[in-house]
Amino acid sequence: MDTSLDETQRLLRDSIREYLTREVPFDRIRALERDGGIDEELWRYLATSGFLGLPFAEPIGGGGSLTDLAVVLEELTARAAVIPYMETMAAAVALERHAGSDAGPVLEAVAAGRMSLSPALSNGLPGTAPPSGTFAGGRFSGTRRLVDYAQNVTHHLVSVTHNGRPALALVDRSEHGVSMTPLTQIGRTPLANVVYEDVPAEVIAGPEAVQFLRRSLPALTAIQCVGNAQQSLNMSVEYVSMRVQFGRPIGTFQAVQHHCANMATMTLGARFLAYEAVWKLDHGLADDRLVLRAKSWASKTATEVPMLAHQLHGGIGYTEEYDLHFFSRRGKDRATAWGAADECLSFLADTLAEEPAWQ
Amino acid sequence: MDYGWSTELAAFRAEVKAFISEVKTPELMAELDNSMESRRVTPGLRKLRAAVDARGWVKMCWPVEFGGEGKSPWFQFILAEEFSLAGIPYGRGTASMIGPAIERFGTPAQKAKYLPGIWSGEISLALGYSEPNAGTDLASLQTAATRDGDDWVINGQKLWTSGAHVDTHVWLAARTDPDAPKHRGISMFIVPLTAPGVSVRPIWTMGGVRTNETFYEDVRIPGDALVGEPGQGWYILANALDFERVAIGDGTALVPAFSRLVSFLRDERPDRFENKVTRLRLCELELELEVMRALTLTNASIVARGDTPTMEASMAKVWTTELRYKLGSIGMDLLGREGALSPQGEGLAPLDGEMDRTYRTSPFLRFGGGTNEVQRDIVARRGLGLPR
């Protein structure tokens, strides 16, 4: 048990943080949010620097862990990057772990930055109904709502029923028969409803990959929640330490200090639980309840901490020209993705009898 | 990052679990209940302590120079966690705090005089810290110790001297230099409660536990009752917890209490358990217990790698004590009207009144042991670096 970053993780964090600080100004994020699209330049950097192959076994990837990946993901979140990194990596890792050699070419293409993925599941939470739509003869027809980066990734990983069992099928987004309705959302990152009409769909992985994906998505989204909360907290601590009112920094007021203390406590709890969920998933020790406990708390944290940050910043933090809104909007966006706080709690409540606590 | 346990620690946990399952008999548990109530060390508890001692578990994580084995603090953590989960108070109350302080600051003669008795339970110490006008601002304490030849003469009054009616001694903080800055003029003494001039008045609390007010009128004690140097008291007080910093206190005990609540509702009140609102409330508690585990383990992880936590211990203290209130309160609500039945009543209280007891004892832990307001100040100033 050790909650600190190891040497590799520190190097990863420092190198991506240094690049983002230098090369990805917030005005570029503003432009992307206004004009749509993703940060192609950042994606190319991630490909050439090995971040897109980080968690795949060598020689295709860098042989890193899922926890290493989470460290990078948190940094990208703290810079409000507009790229389908979480979606692509969650999908690709599910394939690497559970699709056997069929996944090889996909992983190579992902690592090289030629291919990007977004999971198009009909419902993200575990233990839910079989996927909607019809899949037969290698073709899929159906609807997938609220697919992140659907318009931007090269492929969708669609949940289907194959031979009576859950499976994942790869659909080329540019195929004739794929139509997308873009949606505007609070995070201002790309999102769309997708209709598939008799499109080619290649089954690439079975039930184990589906189960892994249904856990890796909430676990990694919890990391994004933590990133947004932490960044909001850091900005608040910095701001209240220098903002002077009544002749002294407002950070000297106990009411302000206690807000900060509560924010830090919530965030530290969310951080432990999110990274623990990722680590245990990586080591085959995670179950649905563990992952959804982490996501539920992370969702709550990514909502409440940025909102308190707004309270501490006052007017300036409320403006578009200040950067805080990136994290309060993205925080809430991530809070609703792959299990909102109460959706997770509801699942936990339904399964409470099955698994008495702390046995 | 590593969220698993090494083979060595997993083996140790198994060893502790096996030990507990051996000693945990209904007779022992009943005896422990009585012992908690009366604050007296009963024969069963003494035997249990001897058995824990015989395994070398008490001091294994202490530094070698203070009689320990210098093992990783994780051993201490696991030991405390397992005993807490089992509902057995393996610790020695104030002894586990004062023992190490005497090891560190006492003279060889004082160590020989007090330590064997402290570890065996022959000597037990009440904490003489707070006073009517020195609570959270403890350094303002006014009880005075004045030199008279080789002796010291104590005059003053202490509040919340909890075990004073059953303990043998009081671990007393007194002012020896009224002219020094307030943190510098304090010294620590071991005062026999049988000394002429000491008197004890009971104070009963709504938690059902007795505490005391103690008065010191020209109490004469020998020079060797002083531990450490004159004026070193505040430093000793602040460091008394050092060896046990990784210990987890009362928090872990909430986990089995929560499990008992869930089991009781599921097995004895299925109509309530079927209600989704009941289950949501339980899961909210489950989640907050997870956050408690997260904060506790993060704190322990920092200690275990040899660093000093700046704010994590305070975070865990605030979280744990506020969660204790929530568990008691929500637990009583989920049981409905019968949740209000008292444990000392007609024997009809669900879970023998555990939720009621948890609720009634929760205020103490929130304001005691450093108020939660002060803990939040520590998080903000020492941890986050906010200006004073």
XYZ file of C-alpha atoms in Angstrom:
747
model
C 0.000 0.000 0.000
C 1.525 3.292 -1.112
C -0.513 6.216 -2.371
C 2.437 8.181 -3.723
C 3.485 8.294 -7.377
C 6.391 6.022 -8.267
C 9.393 7.270 -10.219
C 7.915 6.436 -13.653
C 4.634 8.084 -12.751
C 6.385 11.242 -11.561
C 8.320 11.434 -14.823
C 5.159 10.884 -16.854
C 3.287 13.538 -14.912
C 6.074 16.079 -15.139
C 6.686 15.582 -18.841
C 3.040 15.851 -19.920
C 2.420 18.738 -17.531
C 5.421 20.609 -18.845
C 4.289 20.116 -22.440
C 0.702 21.169 -21.740
C 1.735 24.286 -19.839
C 4.047 25.317 -22.659
C 2.099 24.265 -25.724
C -1.602 24.236 -24.894
C -2.755 27.723 -23.903
C -6.284 28.080 -22.563
C -7.150 30.320 -25.491
C -6.711 27.302 -27.738
C -9.243 25.447 -25.555
C -11.592 28.441 -25.921
C -11.264 28.298 -29.710
C -11.887 24.538 -29.792
C -14.948 24.876 -27.594
C -16.271 27.640 -29.856
C -15.479 26.079 -33.222
C -15.834 22.391 -32.398
C -13.367 19.668 -33.252
C -10.514 18.234 -31.221
C -6.953 19.294 -30.497
C -5.249 17.548 -33.436
C -1.840 18.968 -32.587
C -1.987 17.598 -29.035
C -3.159 14.223 -30.349
C -0.146 14.069 -32.693
C 2.149 14.899 -29.787
C 0.601 12.141 -27.676
C 1.131 9.671 -30.545
C 4.752 10.593 -31.238
C 5.630 10.696 -27.534
C 4.193 7.266 -26.815
C 1.242 8.352 -24.663
C -1.283 6.647 -26.956
C 0.449 3.290 -26.579
C 1.393 3.753 -22.935
C -0.642 0.920 -21.363
C -0.170 -1.680 -24.123
C 2.353 -4.463 -23.762
C 5.594 -4.113 -25.670
C 6.463 -4.072 -28.543
C 3.200 -2.386 -29.602
C 3.077 -0.114 -26.564
C 5.130 1.185 -23.668
C 4.311 -1.568 -21.189
C 2.845 0.875 -18.669
C 0.047 0.187 -16.233
C -3.511 1.461 -16.261
C -2.531 3.534 -13.221
C 0.247 5.192 -15.255
C -2.371 6.014 -17.870
C -4.602 7.532 -15.183
C -1.781 9.852 -14.094
C -1.525 11.172 -17.670
C -5.304 11.439 -17.962
C -5.493 13.560 -14.813
C -2.923 15.985 -16.252
C -4.839 16.270 -19.533
C -7.990 16.962 -17.519
C -6.234 19.650 -15.479
C -5.513 21.456 -18.776
C -9.094 20.977 -20.059
C -7.690 19.228 -23.167
C -10.239 18.562 -25.910
C -9.296 15.080 -27.080
C -10.910 11.618 -26.890
C -8.051 10.224 -24.786
C -10.181 8.623 -22.054
C -12.614 7.130 -24.591
C -9.915 5.767 -26.896
C -7.746 4.333 -24.153
C -10.591 2.781 -22.140
C -11.778 1.035 -25.315
C -8.317 0.022 -26.486
C -7.266 -1.371 -23.104
C -10.462 -3.450 -22.953
C -9.519 -4.891 -26.358
C -5.888 -5.446 -25.415
C -6.833 -7.356 -22.295
C -9.729 -9.353 -23.669
C -9.754 -9.501 -27.474
C -6.698 -11.683 -28.000
C -4.587 -11.320 -31.115
C -7.512 -9.861 -33.116
C -6.845 -6.577 -31.370
C -3.225 -6.325 -32.551
C -3.803 -4.164 -35.645
C -6.248 -1.928 -33.740
C -3.743 -1.386 -30.948
C -0.960 -0.611 -33.408
C -3.149 1.925 -35.176
C -4.226 3.516 -31.881
C -0.653 3.745 -30.614
C 0.400 5.413 -33.871
C -2.434 7.913 -33.663
C -4.091 6.644 -36.871
C -7.117 5.287 -35.092
C -9.231 6.672 -32.284
C -12.181 5.066 -30.554
C -15.322 5.947 -28.683
C -17.413 3.391 -26.804
C -20.999 3.473 -28.078
C -22.812 1.461 -25.422
C -26.531 1.627 -24.920
C -25.990 1.984 -21.187
C -22.795 2.472 -19.276
C -23.672 0.991 -15.898
C -23.041 -2.658 -15.086
C -25.781 -5.193 -14.802
C -28.157 -3.451 -17.164
C -30.277 -4.680 -20.048
C -28.763 -6.203 -23.215
C -27.764 -3.676 -25.867
C -30.477 -2.344 -28.148
C -30.376 -2.592 -31.946
C -29.985 -5.529 -34.285
C -26.748 -7.206 -35.237
C -26.676 -9.937 -37.892
C -24.397 -11.028 -40.707
C -21.720 -8.539 -39.679
C -24.048 -5.563 -39.995
C -25.552 -3.383 -37.283
C -28.648 -1.232 -37.157
C -29.614 0.791 -34.125
C -29.239 3.989 -32.160
C -26.623 5.041 -29.628
C -27.326 8.199 -27.717
C -24.887 10.636 -26.125
C -21.656 9.247 -27.582
C -18.640 11.364 -26.600
C -16.478 12.525 -29.519
C -18.629 10.434 -31.921
C -17.945 12.906 -34.746
C -14.201 13.020 -34.145
C -12.974 9.494 -33.572
C -12.259 7.160 -36.496
C -14.212 4.235 -35.051
C -17.039 3.489 -32.648
C -16.896 0.469 -30.384
C -20.546 -0.587 -30.412
C -22.089 -2.951 -27.884
C -24.006 -5.740 -29.629
C -25.417 -9.175 -28.927
C -23.447 -11.827 -30.791
C -24.371 -15.517 -30.579
C -26.544 -14.644 -27.615
C -23.708 -13.040 -25.688
C -22.576 -9.451 -25.156
C -19.875 -8.367 -27.572
C -18.118 -5.292 -28.928
C -18.100 -4.483 -32.639
C -15.936 -2.004 -34.461
C -17.758 0.430 -36.729
C -15.976 2.839 -39.076
C -17.489 6.219 -38.353
C -17.152 7.296 -41.997
C -19.257 4.366 -43.310
C -22.319 5.205 -45.307
C -25.242 4.600 -42.977
C -23.719 6.258 -39.924
C -25.529 9.514 -39.207
C -24.793 11.757 -36.285
C -26.666 14.581 -34.607
C -24.216 16.793 -32.719
C -25.322 17.865 -29.253
C -24.269 20.903 -27.276
C -23.419 20.153 -23.651
C -22.080 21.879 -20.567
C -18.526 20.595 -21.062
C -18.508 21.971 -24.636
C -16.652 18.901 -25.851
C -18.023 16.992 -28.858
C -21.031 14.756 -28.239
C -23.606 13.238 -30.602
C -26.538 10.934 -30.994
C -25.716 8.292 -33.565
C -27.993 6.270 -35.866
C -26.513 3.217 -37.579
C -28.417 1.928 -40.603
C -27.193 -1.432 -41.777
C -23.524 -0.581 -41.342
C -20.620 -3.064 -41.408
C -19.694 -3.990 -37.824
C -16.821 -6.311 -37.014
C -17.123 -8.209 -33.742
C -13.771 -7.859 -32.057
C -14.297 -8.835 -28.412
C -16.674 -10.762 -26.188
C -18.329 -10.558 -22.775
C -15.092 -10.143 -20.775
C -14.165 -7.047 -22.758
C -17.684 -5.657 -22.304
C -17.446 -6.183 -18.561
C -13.990 -4.620 -18.401
C -15.160 -1.602 -20.404
C -18.206 -1.105 -18.203
C -15.778 -0.802 -15.296
C -12.873 1.028 -16.920
C -15.147 3.808 -18.196
C -16.511 4.808 -14.745
C -13.086 4.305 -13.145
C -11.251 6.503 -15.653
C -14.056 9.062 -15.686
C -13.625 9.212 -11.892
C -9.996 10.199 -12.548
C -11.261 13.019 -14.773
C -13.590 14.109 -11.964
C -10.612 14.222 -9.595
C -8.581 16.247 -12.112
C -11.304 18.872 -12.394
C -11.800 19.064 -8.621
C -8.065 19.273 -7.905
C -7.537 22.030 -10.452
C -10.474 24.017 -9.012
C -9.008 23.603 -5.529
C -5.498 24.625 -6.617
C -6.816 27.741 -8.355
C -8.854 28.638 -5.271
C -5.929 28.284 -2.861
C -3.821 30.488 -5.086
C -6.563 33.072 -5.539
C -7.625 33.471 -1.897
C -3.979 33.751 -0.856
C -3.491 36.885 -2.965
C -6.953 38.472 -3.236
C -7.086 41.333 -0.708
C -10.300 42.677 0.808
C -10.752 44.530 4.110
C -6.999 45.059 4.032
C -5.932 41.424 4.094
C -5.900 38.322 1.914
C -9.332 36.701 2.027
C -7.537 33.408 2.660
C -6.936 34.583 6.227
C -10.684 34.435 6.964
C -11.674 31.263 8.747
C -14.874 30.826 6.727
C -12.782 30.835 3.547
C -10.197 28.501 5.089
C -12.849 26.004 6.094
C -14.307 25.930 2.583
C -10.809 25.133 1.324
C -10.298 22.455 4.001
C -13.581 20.762 3.054
C -12.743 20.922 -0.651
C -9.327 19.377 -0.035
C -10.813 16.604 2.104
C -13.449 15.648 -0.456
C -10.860 15.692 -3.220
C -8.314 13.602 -1.341
C -10.974 10.979 -0.625
C -12.056 10.953 -4.275
C -8.440 10.716 -5.394
C -7.705 7.633 -3.299
C -10.891 5.851 -4.334
C -10.507 6.649 -8.053
C -6.880 5.553 -8.276
C -7.616 2.496 -6.160
C -10.408 1.521 -8.557
C -8.081 1.889 -11.551
C -5.282 -0.029 -9.821
C -7.570 -2.854 -8.751
C -9.118 -3.045 -12.216
C -5.617 -3.404 -13.599
C -4.858 -6.212 -11.142
C -8.126 -8.069 -11.653
C -9.345 -7.146 -8.162
C -12.133 -4.684 -8.954
C -15.823 -5.429 -8.868
C -18.810 -3.341 -9.958
C -19.601 -2.011 -6.498
C -16.017 -0.879 -5.841
C -15.836 0.984 -9.150
C -19.233 2.612 -8.738
C -18.504 3.701 -5.167
C -15.428 5.473 -6.513
C -17.400 7.037 -9.370
C -20.253 8.139 -7.151
C -17.927 9.971 -4.783
C -15.841 11.403 -7.613
C -19.003 12.723 -9.290
C -20.137 14.435 -6.119
C -16.665 15.880 -5.641
C -16.394 17.142 -9.227
C -19.657 19.006 -8.692
C -19.247 20.433 -5.202
C -15.563 21.385 -5.212
C -15.712 23.534 -8.390
C -18.915 25.174 -7.148
C -17.189 26.133 -3.884
C -14.290 27.379 -5.996
C -16.728 29.765 -7.698
C -17.929 30.937 -4.307
C -14.336 31.696 -3.286
C -13.475 33.447 -6.558
C -16.530 35.673 -6.682
C -17.108 37.705 -9.856
C -13.795 37.111 -11.579
C -14.181 33.338 -11.537
C -17.586 33.670 -13.130
C -16.273 35.296 -16.302
C -15.431 33.546 -19.575
C -12.018 35.203 -19.662
C -10.945 33.560 -16.388
C -10.172 29.811 -16.611
C -12.162 28.431 -13.688
C -15.304 27.718 -15.728
C -13.440 25.078 -17.722
C -13.227 22.960 -14.592
C -16.653 23.643 -13.153
C -18.303 22.861 -16.509
C -16.105 19.878 -17.340
C -16.367 18.680 -13.760
C -20.145 18.546 -14.008
C -19.910 16.998 -17.478
C -17.705 14.214 -16.133
C -19.926 13.891 -13.053
C -22.832 12.858 -15.289
C -20.767 10.621 -17.605
C -20.666 6.831 -17.058
C -22.685 6.931 -13.865
C -23.950 10.096 -12.189
C -23.604 10.111 -8.395
C -27.158 8.925 -7.787
C -27.183 6.414 -10.645
C -24.190 4.768 -8.999
C -25.831 4.955 -5.565
C -28.963 3.403 -6.993
C -26.948 0.470 -8.333
C -25.212 0.162 -4.955
C -28.583 0.203 -3.191
C -29.932 -2.547 -5.456
C -26.937 -4.760 -4.782
C -26.567 -4.002 -1.068
C -28.001 -7.306 0.072
C -25.833 -9.332 -2.264
C -22.600 -8.171 -0.739
C -22.617 -7.179 2.929
C -20.039 -4.515 3.582
C -16.462 -5.271 4.618
C -16.589 -9.019 4.785
C 1.133 3.712 -6.526
C 0.213 0.431 -4.952
C -3.229 -0.310 -3.531
C -2.495 -3.876 -2.509
C -0.792 -5.497 0.485
C 2.610 -7.155 0.460
C 2.813 -10.875 1.237
C 4.442 -10.060 4.574
C 1.662 -7.680 5.648
C -1.068 -9.989 4.353
C 0.466 -12.796 6.421
C 0.593 -10.562 9.484
C -3.061 -9.627 9.040
C -3.958 -13.308 8.822
C -1.974 -13.942 11.995
C -3.814 -11.185 13.857
C -7.180 -12.412 12.578
C -6.376 -15.940 13.744
C -5.355 -14.630 17.159
C -8.565 -12.632 17.467
C -10.805 -15.516 16.488
C -9.092 -17.544 19.202
C -9.518 -15.015 22.007
C -12.857 -13.476 21.036
C -15.311 -15.343 23.196
C -18.739 -14.112 24.315
C -17.399 -14.117 27.879
C -14.507 -11.837 26.953
C -16.783 -9.486 25.030
C -19.178 -9.209 27.977
C -16.270 -8.544 30.270
C -14.877 -5.906 27.928
C -18.254 -4.179 27.877
C -18.202 -3.963 31.675
C -14.602 -2.896 31.647
C -15.379 -0.042 29.230
C -18.237 1.093 31.415
C -16.310 0.983 34.693
C -12.958 1.937 33.117
C -11.384 -0.781 35.226
C -8.871 -3.314 33.952
C -10.578 -6.665 34.482
C -8.758 -10.046 34.658
C -9.865 -10.993 31.116
C -8.588 -7.730 29.687
C -5.318 -8.125 31.582
C -4.911 -11.639 30.150
C -5.656 -10.365 26.645
C -3.052 -7.601 26.982
C -0.474 -10.079 28.246
C -1.170 -12.309 25.249
C -0.813 -9.377 22.817
C 2.391 -8.359 24.608
C 3.771 -11.880 24.479
C 3.567 -11.750 20.698
C 5.684 -8.612 20.707
C 2.984 -6.646 18.934
C 2.763 -3.616 21.188
C 6.156 -2.071 20.603
C 7.092 -3.657 17.278
C 6.857 -0.374 15.390
C 8.562 1.752 18.004
C 12.062 2.975 17.226
C 14.773 0.558 18.329
C 16.280 3.107 20.751
C 12.993 3.197 22.673
C 12.707 -0.536 23.048
C 10.927 -1.279 19.791
C 11.774 -3.273 16.687
C 11.489 -0.381 14.250
C 9.080 -2.267 11.986
C 7.036 -0.571 9.284
C 4.112 1.435 10.738
C 1.820 -0.683 8.556
C 2.093 -3.475 11.155
C 0.735 -1.162 13.824
C -1.969 0.004 11.437
C -3.106 -3.523 10.614
C -3.034 -4.550 14.267
C -5.179 -1.574 15.301
C -7.531 -2.037 12.347
C -8.173 -5.720 12.998
C -8.802 -5.224 16.714
C -11.069 -2.311 15.959
C -13.050 -4.328 13.398
C -13.422 -7.061 16.000
C -14.642 -4.558 18.599
C -11.830 -5.367 21.011
C -9.951 -2.479 22.657
C -6.437 -3.936 22.416
C -4.872 -0.562 23.212
C -4.146 0.769 26.644
C -5.918 4.069 26.471
C -3.699 6.788 27.816
C -0.849 4.333 28.452
C -0.159 3.935 24.742
C 0.393 7.687 24.599
C 2.130 8.329 27.914
C 4.275 5.172 27.891
C 6.203 6.283 24.806
C 6.493 9.816 26.208
C 8.171 8.454 29.351
C 10.376 6.190 27.199
C 11.513 9.254 25.360
C 11.681 11.988 27.981
C 11.966 10.159 31.305
C 15.127 9.467 33.337
C 16.318 5.847 33.706
C 14.944 5.890 37.248
C 11.528 7.111 36.071
C 11.416 4.471 33.351
C 12.169 1.755 35.891
C 9.628 3.168 38.334
C 6.677 3.678 35.996
C 6.931 1.737 32.744
C 6.442 -1.845 33.975
C 3.347 -0.747 35.907
C 2.002 1.280 32.979
C 2.305 -1.711 30.643
C 0.853 -4.173 33.136
C -2.005 -1.841 34.028
C -0.980 -1.505 37.712
C -0.420 2.166 36.998
C -3.029 4.004 34.961
C -3.062 7.675 34.187
C -5.831 10.199 33.736
C -5.081 13.155 31.463
C -4.763 16.433 33.356
C -4.772 18.865 30.452
C -7.923 21.020 30.191
C -9.031 23.617 32.719
C -12.136 25.762 33.042
C -10.368 28.570 31.150
C -8.045 26.476 28.986
C -9.861 24.217 26.565
C -9.017 24.538 22.886
C -6.534 27.222 23.924
C -4.752 24.693 26.128
C -1.534 26.684 26.436
C -3.420 29.202 28.607
C -3.612 26.688 31.451
C -3.101 28.192 34.900
C -2.655 25.261 37.309
C 0.655 26.080 38.974
C 3.557 23.923 40.136
C 5.979 25.754 42.402
C 9.354 24.548 43.613
C 9.737 24.064 47.342
C 13.180 22.623 48.099
C 13.335 19.342 46.145
C 9.560 19.092 45.973
C 6.899 20.622 43.765
C 3.650 22.044 45.145
C 0.601 21.977 42.852
C -2.369 24.325 43.066
C -5.217 24.542 40.587
C -8.089 22.775 38.907
C -8.425 20.411 35.950
C -11.509 19.576 33.892
C -12.360 16.364 31.950
C -9.932 14.311 34.061
C -11.887 11.340 32.797
C -10.466 8.322 34.586
C -9.568 10.093 37.812
C -12.012 8.029 39.906
C -10.399 4.713 38.883
C -6.876 5.625 37.762
C -3.824 5.676 40.022
C -2.130 8.810 38.705
C -2.762 11.929 36.680
C -0.513 13.017 33.794
C -0.579 16.668 34.654
C 0.356 19.738 32.657
C 1.144 22.618 35.005
C 2.664 26.059 34.727
C 6.128 26.211 36.291
C 7.181 29.591 34.922
C 4.441 32.233 34.953
C 6.782 34.783 33.357
C 7.723 32.727 30.272
C 5.717 32.955 27.017
C 2.656 30.775 27.549
C 3.844 27.732 25.538
C 7.251 27.795 27.228
C 6.250 27.868 30.890
C 4.519 24.466 31.046
C 5.920 21.233 32.536
C 4.670 17.642 32.783
C 4.192 15.779 36.066
C 3.076 12.361 37.208
C 0.876 12.988 40.239
C -0.521 10.152 42.414
C -4.274 10.589 42.765
C -3.892 9.487 46.373
C -1.694 12.472 47.220
C -3.100 14.662 50.007
C -4.853 17.721 48.584
C -6.216 16.017 45.430
C -9.990 15.806 45.224
C -12.250 14.444 42.504
C -15.803 15.523 41.595
C -17.805 13.419 39.147
C -19.342 14.923 36.000
C -21.838 12.772 34.105
C -22.127 13.186 30.335
C -25.086 12.636 27.988
C -23.008 9.882 26.375
C -23.474 7.915 29.603
C -19.802 8.043 30.463
C -18.492 9.639 33.633
C -15.752 12.217 33.558
C -14.390 14.358 36.396
C -13.244 17.671 37.643
C -10.107 17.453 39.820
C -8.848 19.958 42.351
C -5.283 20.357 43.597
C -4.773 22.179 46.875
C -1.162 22.455 48.060
C -0.429 19.010 46.642
C 3.157 18.189 47.472
C 5.007 15.802 45.122
C 8.681 14.815 44.994
C 11.108 16.305 42.468
C 11.224 13.112 40.398
C 7.521 13.535 39.518
C 8.647 15.998 36.841
C 9.063 14.347 33.420
C 11.530 16.072 31.124
C 12.931 19.520 31.770
C 10.966 22.350 33.369
C 9.330 24.283 30.516
C 9.491 21.312 28.160
C 5.848 20.345 28.788
C 4.291 21.713 25.639
C 6.881 19.946 23.503
C 6.235 16.658 25.317
C 2.478 17.090 24.928
C 2.774 17.770 21.228
C 5.037 14.756 20.715
C 3.198 12.326 22.946
C 1.244 11.010 19.984
C 4.210 10.539 17.701
C 4.670 6.772 17.918
C 0.967 6.159 17.571
C 0.309 8.658 14.820
C -0.549 5.907 12.392
C -3.121 4.404 14.746
C -6.661 4.911 13.658
C -8.650 5.473 16.783
C -12.370 5.162 16.790
C -13.077 5.387 13.072
C -12.690 1.771 12.116
C -15.155 0.746 14.815
C -17.837 2.442 12.717
C -17.411 -0.198 10.036
C -18.677 -3.194 12.039
C -21.372 -0.939 13.547
C -22.553 -0.145 10.020
C -22.458 -3.832 9.077
C -24.578 -4.709 12.104
C -27.092 -2.033 11.114
C -27.336 -3.409 7.568
C -27.671 -7.003 8.787
C -30.293 -6.074 11.364
C -32.430 -4.237 8.839
C -32.040 -7.001 6.261
C -32.786 -9.879 8.638
C -35.045 -8.386 11.310
C -36.818 -5.494 9.560
C -37.107 -6.680 5.934
C -40.025 -4.327 5.212
C -37.769 -1.391 5.974
C -34.834 -2.898 4.121
C -36.930 -3.337 0.961
C -37.576 0.399 0.926
C -35.301 2.048 -1.633
C -34.894 5.187 0.468
C -33.555 3.073 3.344
C -31.070 1.416 1.033
C -29.963 4.705 -0.499
C -29.290 6.137 2.951
C -27.280 3.028 3.810
C -25.277 3.346 0.617
C -24.550 7.005 1.312
C -23.116 5.885 4.644
C -21.201 3.104 2.925
C -19.699 5.685 0.584
C -18.688 7.997 3.421
C -17.107 5.054 5.239
C -15.110 4.467 2.057
C -13.928 8.073 2.149
C -12.924 7.530 5.784
C -10.922 4.479 4.706
C -9.356 6.539 1.910
C -8.279 9.363 4.224
C -7.009 6.969 6.892
C -4.962 4.924 4.435
C -3.580 8.014 2.721
C -2.446 9.318 6.105
C -0.932 5.973 7.085
C 0.799 5.698 3.724
C 2.519 9.047 4.288
C 3.684 7.966 7.768
C 4.775 4.560 6.467
C 7.112 6.071 3.906
C 8.728 8.202 6.596
C 7.107 11.521 5.726
C 5.085 13.736 8.048
C 1.428 14.276 7.190
C 0.631 17.977 7.123
C -3.135 17.833 6.935
C -4.183 14.263 6.293
C -4.477 13.293 9.979
C -6.691 16.319 10.619
C -8.828 15.479 7.588
C -9.317 11.939 8.863
C -10.200 13.192 12.362
C -12.839 15.599 11.060
C -14.304 13.088 8.643
C -14.411 10.195 11.079
C -16.030 12.106 13.920
C -18.644 13.758 11.715
C -19.404 10.399 10.158
C -19.929 8.933 13.607
C -22.714 11.443 14.160
C -24.240 10.616 10.745
C -24.163 6.876 11.364
C -25.860 7.254 14.727
C -28.433 9.706 13.496
C -29.300 8.014 10.194
C -29.163 4.614 11.865
C -31.751 5.708 14.437
C -33.933 7.236 11.701
C -33.828 4.076 9.584
C -35.056 2.058 12.573
C -37.985 4.438 12.978
C -39.594 5.132 16.337
C -37.937 2.131 17.994
C -34.565 3.655 17.026
C -35.082 5.970 20.014
C -35.155 3.099 22.539
C -32.325 3.284 25.048
C -29.708 0.577 25.567
C -30.156 0.760 29.350
C -33.934 0.272 29.034
C -36.136 -2.843 28.862
C -33.905 -4.789 26.468
C -36.091 -4.054 23.435
C -33.788 -1.556 21.732
C -32.711 -2.706 18.240
C -29.029 -3.673 18.164
C -29.040 -3.224 21.953
C -29.245 0.514 21.384
C -25.977 0.765 19.478
C -27.233 3.525 17.155
C -28.546 5.551 20.098
C -25.213 5.135 21.887
C -23.320 6.126 18.741
C -25.488 9.222 18.395
C -25.157 10.286 22.030
C -21.386 9.854 22.121
C -20.758 11.663 18.825
C -20.643 15.302 20.040
C -17.678 14.539 22.287
C -15.462 13.291 19.485
C -16.211 16.275 17.249
C -15.163 18.890 19.777
C -12.703 16.718 21.717
C -9.157 15.797 20.710
C -8.686 19.171 18.997
C -12.000 20.633 17.827
C -12.964 20.050 14.235
C -12.737 23.811 13.677
C -9.097 23.767 14.750
C -8.530 20.678 12.572
C -9.910 22.545 9.564
C -7.635 25.475 10.387
C -4.712 23.031 10.332
C -5.776 21.628 6.958
C -6.067 25.119 5.492
C -2.957 26.705 7.003
C -0.447 23.931 7.507
C -1.660 21.723 4.675
C -2.790 24.094 1.930
C -0.537 26.953 3.012
C -3.215 29.621 3.356
C -2.068 32.827 5.063
C -2.624 33.351 8.802
